[in-house]
Every structure is written in C-alpha cells, then in structure tokens.
mmCIF file of C-alpha atoms and ligand atoms in Angstrom:
data_model
loop_
_atom_site.group_PDB
_atom_site.id
_atom_site.type_symbol
_atom_site.label_atom_id
_atom_site.label_comp_id
_atom_site.label_asym_id
_atom_site.label_seq_id
_atom_site.Cartn_x
_atom_site.Cartn_y
_atom_site.Cartn_z
ATOM 1 C CA MET A 1 -13.708 11.176 27.766
ATOM 2 C CA THR A 2 -11.011 10.618 25.542
ATOM 3 C CA THR A 3 -13.782 12.102 22.930
ATOM 4 C CA THR A 4 -14.028 15.496 24.278
ATOM 5 C CA ALA A 5 -9.810 16.016 24.104
ATOM 6 C CA VAL A 6 -9.757 14.836 20.547
ATOM 7 C CA HIS A 7 -12.572 17.030 20.025
ATOM 8 C CA PRO A 8 -12.716 20.098 21.875
ATOM 9 C CA ALA A 9 -14.663 22.798 20.876
ATOM 10 C CA GLU A 10 -12.445 24.968 20.331
ATOM 11 C CA ARG A 11 -11.985 23.226 17.115
ATOM 12 C CA LEU A 12 -14.706 24.381 15.881
ATOM 13 C CA GLU A 13 -14.081 28.013 17.040
ATOM 14 C CA ARG A 14 -10.477 27.440 14.715
ATOM 15 C CA ALA A 15 -12.744 26.224 11.552
ATOM 16 C CA ARG A 16 -14.643 29.223 12.442
ATOM 17 C CA GLN A 17 -11.716 32.131 11.855
ATOM 18 C CA ALA A 18 -10.645 30.188 9.081
ATOM 19 C CA THR A 19 -13.464 30.245 7.994
ATOM 20 C CA ALA A 20 -13.845 34.056 7.813
ATOM 21 C CA ALA A 21 -9.812 34.711 6.398
ATOM 22 C CA ALA A 22 -11.429 32.910 3.675
ATOM 23 C CA GLY A 23 -13.379 35.244 3.029
ATOM 24 C CA LEU A 24 -16.136 32.948 2.678
ATOM 25 C CA ASP A 25 -18.915 33.155 4.978
ATOM 26 C CA ALA A 26 -20.251 29.596 6.495
ATOM 27 C CA LEU A 27 -19.191 26.365 6.504
ATOM 28 C CA LEU A 28 -21.935 23.538 5.575
ATOM 29 C CA ILE A 29 -20.877 19.960 6.694
ATOM 30 C CA SER A 30 -22.860 16.773 6.512
ATOM 31 C CA PRO A 31 -21.562 13.697 7.499
ATOM 32 C CA GLY A 32 -18.329 11.769 7.172
ATOM 33 C CA ALA A 33 -14.951 13.058 7.848
ATOM 34 C CA ASP A 34 -15.925 16.075 8.412
ATOM 35 C CA LEU A 35 -18.278 16.583 11.162
ATOM 36 C CA ARG A 36 -16.500 13.897 12.752
ATOM 37 C CA TYR A 37 -13.165 16.277 13.378
ATOM 38 C CA LEU A 38 -15.179 19.646 14.103
ATOM 39 C CA THR A 39 -17.923 17.570 16.210
ATOM 40 C CA GLY A 40 -16.873 13.435 17.192
ATOM 41 C CA TYR A 41 -20.296 13.064 15.913
ATOM 42 C CA ASP A 42 -20.402 10.322 13.864
ATOM 43 C CA ALA A 43 -23.295 10.850 11.932
ATOM 44 C CA LEU A 44 -24.789 7.989 9.266
ATOM 45 C CA PRO A 45 -25.194 9.295 5.947
ATOM 46 C CA LEU A 46 -28.912 9.504 5.011
ATOM 47 C CA GLU A 47 -30.961 11.080 2.269
ATOM 48 C CA ARG A 48 -32.418 13.651 5.040
ATOM 49 C CA LEU A 49 -30.058 15.733 5.655
ATOM 50 C CA THR A 50 -27.838 15.683 8.554
ATOM 51 C CA CYS A 51 -25.663 19.984 7.792
ATOM 52 C CA LEU A 52 -23.618 21.609 10.388
ATOM 53 C CA VAL A 53 -23.803 24.710 9.606
ATOM 54 C CA LEU A 54 -20.830 27.240 10.823
ATOM 55 C CA PRO A 55 -21.020 31.219 10.536
ATOM 56 C CA ALA A 56 -17.845 32.790 10.105
ATOM 57 C CA GLU A 57 -19.284 35.451 13.189
ATOM 58 C CA GLY A 58 -22.315 34.021 15.197
ATOM 59 C CA GLU A 59 -22.948 30.999 16.359
ATOM 60 C CA ALA A 60 -22.599 27.312 14.904
ATOM 61 C CA PHE A 61 -26.212 25.215 14.898
ATOM 62 C CA LEU A 62 -26.473 21.772 13.965
ATOM 63 C CA VAL A 63 -29.580 20.743 11.922
ATOM 64 C CA VAL A 64 -31.007 17.010 11.838
ATOM 65 C CA PRO A 65 -34.328 14.568 11.316
ATOM 66 C CA GLU A 66 -36.408 14.909 14.335
ATOM 67 C CA LEU A 67 -35.312 11.307 14.197
ATOM 68 C CA GLU A 68 -32.693 11.335 14.564
ATOM 69 C CA ARG A 69 -31.743 13.835 17.042
ATOM 70 C CA PRO A 70 -31.584 11.573 20.458
ATOM 71 C CA ALA A 71 -28.302 10.042 18.272
ATOM 72 C CA ALA A 72 -27.121 13.486 17.917
ATOM 73 C CA LEU A 73 -28.080 14.943 21.456
ATOM 74 C CA ALA A 74 -25.380 11.280 23.017
ATOM 75 C CA SER A 75 -22.664 11.920 20.623
ATOM 76 C CA PRO A 76 -19.437 14.370 21.461
ATOM 77 C CA ALA A 77 -21.292 16.884 19.214
ATOM 78 C CA GLY A 78 -24.133 17.163 22.204
ATOM 79 C CA GLY A 79 -21.681 18.389 24.983
ATOM 80 C CA LEU A 80 -20.048 21.151 22.515
ATOM 81 C CA GLY A 81 -22.392 23.867 24.137
ATOM 82 C CA ILE A 82 -24.143 24.574 19.993
ATOM 83 C CA GLY A 83 -27.944 24.527 19.354
ATOM 84 C CA ILE A 84 -28.934 20.934 17.613
ATOM 85 C CA THR A 85 -32.151 22.363 15.715
ATOM 86 C CA GLY A 86 -33.956 18.711 14.492
ATOM 87 C CA TRP A 87 -36.920 19.220 11.414
ATOM 88 C CA THR A 88 -39.728 17.295 10.882
ATOM 89 C CA GLU A 89 -40.893 15.553 7.581
ATOM 90 C CA THR A 90 -42.544 17.421 6.571
ATOM 91 C CA GLU A 91 -40.664 20.864 6.805
ATOM 92 C CA ASP A 92 -38.065 22.042 4.078
ATOM 93 C CA PRO A 93 -34.730 21.581 6.045
ATOM 94 C CA TYR A 94 -32.550 23.544 3.573
ATOM 95 C CA ALA A 95 -34.750 26.897 3.791
ATOM 96 C CA LEU A 96 -34.472 26.539 7.824
ATOM 97 C CA VAL A 97 -30.404 26.693 7.412
ATOM 98 C CA ALA A 98 -31.486 29.323 4.797
ATOM 99 C CA ALA A 99 -33.797 31.040 6.898
ATOM 100 C CA ARG A 100 -31.377 30.926 10.261
ATOM 101 C CA LEU A 101 -28.036 32.404 7.802
ATOM 102 C CA PRO A 102 -26.887 35.873 9.477
ATOM 103 C CA ALA A 103 -27.571 37.710 6.266
ATOM 104 C CA ARG A 104 -27.752 36.324 2.660
ATOM 105 C CA PRO A 105 -24.226 34.818 2.391
ATOM 106 C CA ALA A 106 -22.156 35.402 -0.840
ATOM 107 C CA CYS A 107 -19.903 32.729 -0.807
ATOM 108 C CA VAL A 108 -20.617 29.736 1.775
ATOM 109 C CA GLY A 109 -17.989 26.718 1.365
ATOM 110 C CA VAL A 110 -19.979 23.030 1.057
ATOM 111 C CA ASP A 111 -17.916 19.659 2.571
ATOM 112 C CA ASN A 112 -16.106 17.971 -0.054
ATOM 113 C CA HIS A 113 -17.919 15.037 -0.138
ATOM 114 C CA MET A 114 -21.952 16.238 0.043
ATOM 115 C CA TRP A 115 -23.881 14.588 -1.755
ATOM 116 C CA ALA A 116 -24.933 16.565 -5.151
ATOM 117 C CA GLU A 117 -28.513 16.162 -4.443
ATOM 118 C CA LYS A 118 -28.129 18.303 -1.335
ATOM 119 C CA THR A 119 -25.419 20.219 -3.108
ATOM 120 C CA MET A 120 -28.583 20.928 -5.570
ATOM 121 C CA ALA A 121 -30.849 21.787 -2.964
ATOM 122 C CA PHE A 122 -28.372 24.829 -1.221
ATOM 123 C CA ARG A 123 -27.727 25.850 -4.308
ATOM 124 C CA ALA A 124 -31.865 26.757 -4.451
ATOM 125 C CA ALA A 125 -31.838 27.446 -1.161
ATOM 126 C CA LEU A 126 -29.680 30.720 -1.976
ATOM 127 C CA PRO A 127 -30.072 31.815 -4.846
ATOM 128 C CA GLY A 128 -26.592 34.020 -5.549
ATOM 129 C CA THR A 129 -24.977 32.607 -2.982
ATOM 130 C CA ARG A 130 -21.551 31.101 -4.501
ATOM 131 C CA GLN A 131 -20.484 27.380 -3.371
ATOM 132 C CA ALA A 132 -16.447 26.274 -2.569
ATOM 133 C CA LEU A 133 -15.417 23.273 -1.282
ATOM 134 C CA ALA A 134 -14.927 23.469 2.682
ATOM 135 C CA GLY A 135 -11.593 21.740 2.392
ATOM 136 C CA THR A 136 -9.840 24.877 1.292
ATOM 137 C CA VAL A 137 -11.016 26.097 4.791
ATOM 138 C CA LEU A 138 -10.626 22.077 6.795
ATOM 139 C CA SER A 139 -6.775 20.399 5.360
ATOM 140 C CA ALA A 140 -5.290 22.656 6.728
ATOM 141 C CA LEU A 141 -7.085 22.529 9.582
ATOM 142 C CA ARG A 142 -6.798 18.770 9.701
ATOM 143 C CA ARG A 143 -3.577 17.927 8.834
ATOM 144 C CA ARG A 144 -1.634 19.391 11.762
ATOM 145 C CA LYS A 145 -2.543 17.006 14.754
ATOM 146 C CA SER A 146 -2.654 18.547 17.680
ATOM 147 C CA ALA A 147 -1.118 16.318 21.039
ATOM 148 C CA ALA A 148 -4.693 14.826 22.377
ATOM 149 C CA GLU A 149 -4.947 13.580 18.656
ATOM 150 C CA VAL A 150 -1.221 12.093 18.548
ATOM 151 C CA GLY A 151 -2.136 10.784 21.338
ATOM 152 C CA ALA A 152 -5.150 8.740 19.463
ATOM 153 C CA LEU A 153 -3.143 8.111 16.384
ATOM 154 C CA ARG A 154 -0.779 6.756 18.813
ATOM 155 C CA ARG A 155 -3.360 4.532 20.555
ATOM 156 C CA ALA A 156 -4.629 3.450 17.125
ATOM 157 C CA GLY A 157 -1.173 2.717 16.654
ATOM 158 C CA ALA A 158 -0.308 0.085 19.188
ATOM 159 C CA ALA A 159 -3.690 -1.536 18.573
ATOM 160 C CA ILE A 160 -3.462 -2.372 14.449
ATOM 161 C CA ASP A 161 0.540 -3.682 15.652
ATOM 162 C CA ARG A 162 -0.761 -6.261 18.501
ATOM 163 C CA VAL A 163 -3.185 -7.511 14.979
ATOM 164 C CA HIS A 164 0.020 -7.714 13.178
ATOM 165 C CA ALA A 165 1.690 -9.881 16.598
ATOM 166 C CA ARG A 166 -0.285 -11.864 16.265
ATOM 167 C CA MET A 167 -0.362 -12.681 12.597
ATOM 168 C CA GLY A 168 1.210 -16.383 12.792
ATOM 169 C CA GLU A 169 -2.942 -18.036 13.949
ATOM 170 C CA TRP A 170 -3.736 -16.861 10.695
ATOM 171 C CA LEU A 171 -1.734 -17.277 7.985
ATOM 172 C CA ARG A 172 -0.820 -20.722 6.896
ATOM 173 C CA PRO A 173 -0.414 -22.616 4.335
ATOM 174 C CA GLY A 174 -4.286 -25.063 3.824
ATOM 175 C CA ARG A 175 -6.011 -22.089 4.296
ATOM 176 C CA THR A 176 -6.919 -19.650 2.021
ATOM 177 C CA GLU A 177 -6.742 -14.977 2.218
ATOM 178 C CA ARG A 178 -10.270 -14.661 2.908
ATOM 179 C CA GLU A 179 -9.926 -17.357 5.473
ATOM 180 C CA ALA A 180 -7.005 -15.614 7.268
ATOM 181 C CA GLY A 181 -9.013 -11.961 6.250
ATOM 182 C CA ARG A 182 -11.763 -13.141 7.833
ATOM 183 C CA ASP A 183 -10.148 -14.000 11.767
ATOM 184 C CA ILE A 184 -7.592 -10.439 11.278
ATOM 185 C CA ALA A 185 -10.938 -8.729 10.676
ATOM 186 C CA ASP A 186 -12.485 -10.084 13.871
ATOM 187 C CA ALA A 187 -8.874 -9.442 15.933
ATOM 188 C CA ILE A 188 -8.544 -5.801 14.543
ATOM 189 C CA VAL A 189 -12.136 -5.280 16.527
ATOM 190 C CA ALA A 190 -11.021 -7.374 19.340
ATOM 191 C CA GLU A 191 -7.713 -5.478 19.710
ATOM 192 C CA GLY A 192 -8.807 -1.867 19.876
ATOM 193 C CA HIS A 193 -11.157 -0.684 17.025
ATOM 194 C CA VAL A 194 -14.597 -0.321 16.436
ATOM 195 C CA ARG A 195 -14.214 -1.298 13.006
ATOM 196 C CA THR A 196 -12.370 -2.247 10.422
ATOM 197 C CA ASP A 197 -11.761 -0.669 8.214
ATOM 198 C CA PHE A 198 -9.772 -2.834 5.176
ATOM 199 C CA VAL A 199 -7.623 -5.843 5.270
ATOM 200 C CA VAL A 200 -5.280 -6.698 2.316
ATOM 201 C CA VAL A 201 -3.969 -10.338 2.184
ATOM 202 C CA GLY A 202 -1.685 -10.815 -1.109
ATOM 203 C CA SER A 203 -0.139 -13.829 -1.129
ATOM 204 C CA GLY A 204 2.147 -15.654 -3.735
ATOM 205 C CA PRO A 205 1.145 -13.843 -7.413
ATOM 206 C CA ASN A 206 -1.608 -12.157 -5.315
ATOM 207 C CA SER A 207 1.440 -10.192 -2.991
ATOM 208 C CA ALA A 208 2.500 -8.115 -6.408
ATOM 209 C CA SER A 209 -1.294 -6.142 -6.821
ATOM 210 C CA PRO A 210 -0.788 -3.044 -4.158
ATOM 211 C CA HIS A 211 -4.524 -3.355 -3.638
ATOM 212 C CA HIS A 212 -5.295 -6.807 -4.056
ATOM 213 C CA ASP A 213 -7.827 -7.188 -1.534
ATOM 214 C CA LEU A 214 -8.899 -11.191 -0.420
ATOM 215 C CA SER A 215 -9.180 -13.468 -2.677
ATOM 216 C CA ASP A 216 -10.185 -17.025 -2.681
ATOM 217 C CA ARG A 217 -6.190 -18.528 -3.558
ATOM 218 C CA VAL A 218 -4.652 -20.940 -0.818
ATOM 219 C CA MET A 219 -2.279 -20.368 0.813
ATOM 220 C CA ARG A 220 1.410 -22.160 0.043
ATOM 221 C CA PRO A 221 4.974 -23.173 1.935
ATOM 222 C CA GLY A 222 6.684 -20.851 0.522
ATOM 223 C CA ASP A 223 4.318 -18.120 -0.427
ATOM 224 C CA THR A 224 5.674 -13.814 0.737
ATOM 225 C CA VAL A 225 1.774 -12.329 1.873
ATOM 226 C CA VAL A 226 1.386 -8.586 1.799
ATOM 227 C CA VAL A 227 -1.072 -7.476 5.257
ATOM 228 C CA ASP A 228 -2.054 -5.129 4.800
ATOM 229 C CA ILE A 229 -5.051 -3.963 7.691
ATOM 230 C CA GLY A 230 -5.823 -0.201 8.900
ATOM 231 C CA GLY A 231 -9.616 0.422 11.850
ATOM 232 C CA THR A 232 -11.601 3.234 13.737
ATOM 233 C CA THR A 233 -11.024 3.597 16.957
ATOM 234 C CA GLU A 234 -13.334 4.901 19.400
ATOM 235 C CA ASP A 235 -11.533 8.323 19.020
ATOM 236 C CA GLY A 236 -12.713 8.165 15.585
ATOM 237 C CA TYR A 237 -8.797 8.172 14.906
ATOM 238 C CA CYS A 238 -7.335 5.486 11.986
ATOM 239 C CA SER A 239 -4.866 2.795 11.913
ATOM 240 C CA ASP A 240 -2.932 1.166 8.452
ATOM 241 C CA SER A 241 0.309 -0.653 8.566
ATOM 242 C CA THR A 242 1.200 -3.557 7.143
ATOM 243 C CA ARG A 243 4.057 -6.156 7.239
ATOM 244 C CA ASN A 244 5.614 -9.116 5.742
ATOM 245 C CA TYR A 245 5.213 -12.695 5.828
ATOM 246 C CA VAL A 246 6.613 -15.770 4.312
ATOM 247 C CA LEU A 247 5.145 -19.271 4.860
ATOM 248 C CA GLY A 248 8.527 -21.513 5.519
ATOM 249 C CA GLU A 249 11.610 -20.657 2.564
ATOM 250 C CA ALA A 250 11.389 -17.221 0.442
ATOM 251 C CA PRO A 251 12.037 -17.154 -2.436
ATOM 252 C CA ALA A 252 16.005 -16.389 -2.515
ATOM 253 C CA ASP A 253 15.693 -13.437 -4.913
ATOM 254 C CA TYR A 254 12.375 -11.703 -2.519
ATOM 255 C CA LEU A 255 14.508 -11.319 -0.421
ATOM 256 C CA ARG A 256 16.816 -9.216 -1.639
ATOM 257 C CA LEU A 257 13.269 -7.599 -3.205
ATOM 258 C CA HIS A 258 12.917 -7.265 1.261
ATOM 259 C CA GLU A 259 15.983 -5.579 2.324
ATOM 260 C CA VAL A 260 16.123 -3.088 0.173
ATOM 261 C CA LEU A 261 12.660 -2.032 1.032
ATOM 262 C CA LEU A 262 14.002 -2.524 4.202
ATOM 263 C CA ALA A 263 16.500 0.056 3.729
ATOM 264 C CA ALA A 264 13.710 2.283 1.530
ATOM 265 C CA GLN A 265 11.741 2.918 4.266
ATOM 266 C CA ARG A 266 14.883 3.446 6.987
ATOM 267 C CA ARG A 267 15.720 5.758 5.156
ATOM 268 C CA GLN A 268 12.554 8.165 5.055
ATOM 269 C CA THR A 269 11.176 7.504 8.286
ATOM 270 C CA ASP A 270 14.427 8.804 9.543
ATOM 271 C CA ALA A 271 14.545 12.062 7.109
ATOM 272 C CA VAL A 272 11.278 12.688 8.998
ATOM 273 C CA ARG A 273 11.518 16.118 9.527
ATOM 274 C CA PRO A 274 10.204 19.624 9.598
ATOM 275 C CA GLY A 275 11.340 22.119 6.446
ATOM 276 C CA ILE A 276 11.393 18.836 4.445
ATOM 277 C CA THR A 277 8.988 18.725 1.047
ATOM 278 C CA SER A 278 7.079 15.524 0.340
ATOM 279 C CA GLY A 279 8.796 15.686 -2.373
ATOM 280 C CA GLU A 280 11.880 15.371 -1.189
ATOM 281 C CA LEU A 281 10.957 12.568 0.887
ATOM 282 C CA ASP A 282 9.650 11.060 -1.457
ATOM 283 C CA ALA A 283 12.749 10.682 -3.597
ATOM 284 C CA ILE A 284 14.720 9.263 -0.603
ATOM 285 C CA GLY A 285 12.968 6.003 -0.972
ATOM 286 C CA ARG A 286 12.052 6.040 -5.422
ATOM 287 C CA ASP A 287 16.014 7.042 -5.380
ATOM 288 C CA PHE A 288 17.548 4.793 -3.347
ATOM 289 C CA ILE A 289 15.298 1.575 -5.230
ATOM 290 C CA ASP A 290 15.462 3.035 -8.739
ATOM 291 C CA GLU A 291 19.375 2.419 -7.774
ATOM 292 C CA ALA A 292 18.822 -1.231 -6.533
ATOM 293 C CA GLY A 293 17.168 -2.057 -9.974
ATOM 294 C CA PHE A 294 13.558 -2.228 -8.933
ATOM 295 C CA GLY A 295 12.679 1.966 -10.102
ATOM 296 C CA PRO A 296 10.093 0.218 -12.434
ATOM 297 C CA TYR A 297 8.082 -1.857 -9.516
ATOM 298 C CA PHE A 298 7.812 0.774 -7.232
ATOM 299 C CA ILE A 299 4.142 2.155 -8.569
ATOM 300 C CA HIS A 300 2.581 4.278 -5.841
ATOM 301 C CA ARG A 301 3.037 7.376 -3.908
ATOM 302 C CA THR A 302 5.666 6.811 -1.074
ATOM 303 C CA GLY A 303 2.262 7.883 1.720
ATOM 304 C CA HIS A 304 -0.911 9.457 2.254
ATOM 305 C CA GLY A 305 -2.222 11.589 5.535
ATOM 306 C CA ILE A 306 -4.530 9.704 8.392
ATOM 307 C CA GLY A 307 -6.731 11.049 11.284
ATOM 308 C CA VAL A 308 -10.132 10.852 10.848
ATOM 309 C CA GLU A 309 -9.580 9.324 7.526
ATOM 310 C CA SER A 310 -7.112 6.593 6.720
ATOM 311 C CA HIS A 311 -6.007 8.525 3.393
ATOM 312 C CA GLU A 312 -6.532 12.076 3.644
ATOM 313 C CA GLU A 313 -3.492 15.244 3.166
ATOM 314 C CA PRO A 314 -0.777 15.683 3.201
ATOM 315 C CA TYR A 315 0.288 13.478 0.489
ATOM 316 C CA ILE A 316 3.936 11.943 -0.009
ATOM 317 C CA VAL A 317 4.305 12.002 -3.132
ATOM 318 C CA THR A 318 6.799 13.318 -6.416
ATOM 319 C CA GLY A 319 7.308 16.506 -6.736
ATOM 320 C CA SER A 320 5.182 17.820 -4.008
ATOM 321 C CA GLU A 321 6.434 21.313 -2.558
ATOM 322 C CA LEU A 322 4.091 20.626 0.973
ATOM 323 C CA VAL A 323 6.600 21.691 3.055
ATOM 324 C CA LEU A 324 6.468 18.990 6.275
ATOM 325 C CA GLU A 325 5.418 20.983 10.190
ATOM 326 C CA PRO A 326 5.315 19.291 13.003
ATOM 327 C CA GLY A 327 1.604 18.023 14.084
ATOM 328 C CA MET A 328 1.858 16.017 10.471
ATOM 329 C CA ALA A 329 1.267 12.472 10.335
ATOM 330 C CA PHE A 330 1.558 9.616 7.521
ATOM 331 C CA SER A 331 1.929 6.825 6.378
ATOM 332 C CA ILE A 332 5.669 5.984 4.311
ATOM 333 C CA GLU A 333 4.870 2.928 2.580
ATOM 334 C CA PRO A 334 7.536 2.388 -0.388
ATOM 335 C CA GLY A 335 6.494 -1.127 -2.018
ATOM 336 C CA ILE A 336 7.816 -3.052 -4.896
ATOM 337 C CA TYR A 337 5.909 -5.204 -7.364
ATOM 338 C CA LEU A 338 7.142 -8.053 -9.495
ATOM 339 C CA PRO A 339 3.646 -8.869 -11.612
ATOM 340 C CA GLY A 340 2.589 -12.531 -11.348
ATOM 341 C CA ARG A 341 5.842 -13.296 -9.259
ATOM 342 C CA PHE A 342 6.095 -11.382 -5.682
ATOM 343 C CA GLY A 343 6.324 -8.370 -4.039
ATOM 344 C CA ALA A 344 6.775 -6.699 -0.296
ATOM 345 C CA ARG A 345 4.990 -2.874 1.020
ATOM 346 C CA ILE A 346 6.276 -2.062 4.417
ATOM 347 C CA GLU A 347 4.237 0.433 5.684
ATOM 348 C CA ASP A 348 4.501 2.374 9.202
ATOM 349 C CA ILE A 349 2.901 5.970 10.231
ATOM 350 C CA VAL A 350 4.279 8.106 11.232
ATOM 351 C CA ILE A 351 4.421 12.008 12.729
ATOM 352 C CA CYS A 352 7.500 14.570 12.232
ATOM 353 C CA THR A 353 7.653 15.813 15.748
ATOM 354 C CA GLU A 354 9.719 19.544 16.673
ATOM 355 C CA ASP A 355 13.231 17.492 15.479
ATOM 356 C CA GLY A 356 12.276 15.054 13.855
ATOM 357 C CA GLY A 357 9.534 12.190 13.698
ATOM 358 C CA GLU A 358 8.162 9.461 15.982
ATOM 359 C CA ARG A 359 6.599 5.943 14.431
ATOM 360 C CA LEU A 360 2.950 4.485 15.750
ATOM 361 C CA ASN A 361 3.524 1.543 14.155
ATOM 362 C CA LEU A 362 6.950 -1.168 15.882
ATOM 363 C CA THR A 363 6.562 -4.640 14.971
ATOM 364 C CA PRO A 364 9.027 -5.758 13.236
ATOM 365 C CA ARG A 365 9.608 -4.691 10.319
ATOM 366 C CA ASP A 366 11.881 -7.547 8.988
ATOM 367 C CA LEU A 367 10.198 -10.283 7.019
ATOM 368 C CA THR A 368 8.994 -12.153 9.095
ATOM 369 C CA VAL A 369 9.124 -15.935 8.613
ATOM 370 C CA LEU A 370 6.302 -17.807 9.446
ATOM 371 C CA PRO A 371 5.687 -21.564 10.196
HETATM 372 ZN ZN1 LIG B 1 -1.899 0.120 4.770
HETATM 373 ZN ZN1 LIG B 2 -1.457 4.104 3.989
#
C-alpha cells in the first residue's frame, strides 16, 4: 500500500504533461530507474523489449514480452489502469510500438539508460523520427520529491542508520574488510532493505581511497575505518550514509582531520535551504576545509541526489548554479583523504524543506571508537 502512495498514477499524468510541454511526441522508457519511478515496475533488463510508451496525447501503455506479462501485472504497474500488452516470440515489438503511437512522431524521448541496440531498433522502426533523451523531461520531475517519496527516503535513512548503530558487531582487529563487509551486507537487508547496493569498508590506508570497496586487508588496532553503505527498500527508494570508526586509539593527526570534516559537514547541512545554489553549498564546506589546510585532499564533489537511484540529480558540485528547491533530496558527504595514510568522509542524506533542511541520517557523526 505504501507502493501506491509512492508511485501514484498522477505521476504518469505529470510526466505526460511535461512531455507535451517539451515538444516531444512520446517517451519510450525501458527497464531501470525511470520505469520504476513512473510505474513502480522493477522489470528485468532483458534482451527482449519491455517498454513503457507515454504519448504526449493519448493513453500510456506498457509493452512486455508475453512471458513477463504476469510479473508486470503483479507489479504496481498492474494497478495503474494502463494497458499491458504482451508480445510473442514471433512478433516484432518495435513495429508493435510504432504502430500504436498516435501519428508518425516527429521526436520521441528515449530512456537515458536504454540499451543502444534497442535505441537503434526504435530508430529503424520509426524512420524520420528524431530521438532525444527522456531525462530532459523526467529529471525535473524526479529531483523534486513528493511528501510520500520523502517518507520513503526517511524510512530508508532510518534503516541504514540501524546498520551503522550495530557496526561494533563487525569491525574488529583480526577480521578482514571482506568478512566485515559480508556481515554488513546481510544486516542491510535484515534492517529493512530488499537489496544491498554497496558496502565500502576502508580500513587503515584504504580509508584514504574514496571508492575503495572491500579487500582482504586484516584490520588492526589503531585503524581508522570509513564505512559507506546503502541499499534499496521495498518502496524502491535508496539509502546512503557514511560514518567513521576507529579501532582503539586513533592517530593524533587523524583526530584533527575528523574534527575539521565534522565542522565542514555541519556547516553545509545547516546551510541547506531553498534558494541557495548547489555551487554555494559545495563552497561552504570546501572553503572551510581549504582554510584548515586540507583543501588539496577533498577531491570529489560534495554530494549527489538520491531517490529511486542512489546517484541522480541534483549534484552538489563546484560551480553549479542549480538553485535548491523544497523536495530536493541529496547527500552531503565531504571527505578528506591523505594518500597512503588515512581518510574520512561523513555523509548524510538531506531534504531541502520549505525553510531549511532535514537530515535523514541521525546516527552520531562524531568519530566512533570501537574496542
Ligand atoms: Zn555513500
Ligand atoms: Zn553518497
């Protein structure tokens, strides 16, 4: 039931209006985040064509391989009141879509992540029709979350917080990052996700590599450990949070690094409000870290949007003039990495509200000392 609130039929209608306003004749949406966003259908990306067709004028319909039709009907898409047409092995699904489009379209928006072979098959089936990116229409819708979507992200945030709160069960000297990572992945599912999207356990010098995932390095007393974890909940919305742990006593200069990072991240989360630009928000943390002498070691953007994908618009990045609006959801995750030594990153998902920001991750951001 949460699913219908999160994926309301009115979302299709808003997308249809935006398609018309953009001058496109239809959107062609293949399995992936856009299809999940529009219908709630988490379809398998197969060589056989599954495609939501959303004409600017007329009724939306879903074309699926006949053998996938029961799954499509059982998904939230089955409750949206749209036609779900199965195609059999001897039919050409591209010709079927072309024949059902209202008139010879001048321009269609294809899913940003549609496989090239499908995009080109549509090009052949619709000669003379230009193709544009469906993202030009959908990203503006997807980046402003509804109250139901914010609720789903809040539940995802609470679920990943419960995993961070249990970290002492898994991070211990003598265990490898990979052993800890396996347990953490299981806990991500046990604490309220349907799948684990990523687990980063960067211990000791590995904590200085922002996208390190897991290795066979054995954790040792005095190690600093970056743990960055996320999953997808039953509603289809994602979590993503990073905290820093130390096994025993932290190196003295690490404590200062973490303090600077904590203050930078707090300044940034406190500054979230409608009207500030993404670039200004990035600079608030970057300038502070720079003044503390760590500027060259903050080597990535401040954050990324999150929703039905763990990385989506809006990106919080140097120079961006994108103005934050209520309903936008994104990470604030500055990091400082001293190559070969150690590093840290602190990450919360934050919602831009009518008058400020709401953090969705509430576990302590201070360095957590584990025995
Ligand atoms: Zn993360
Ligand atoms: Zn992130």
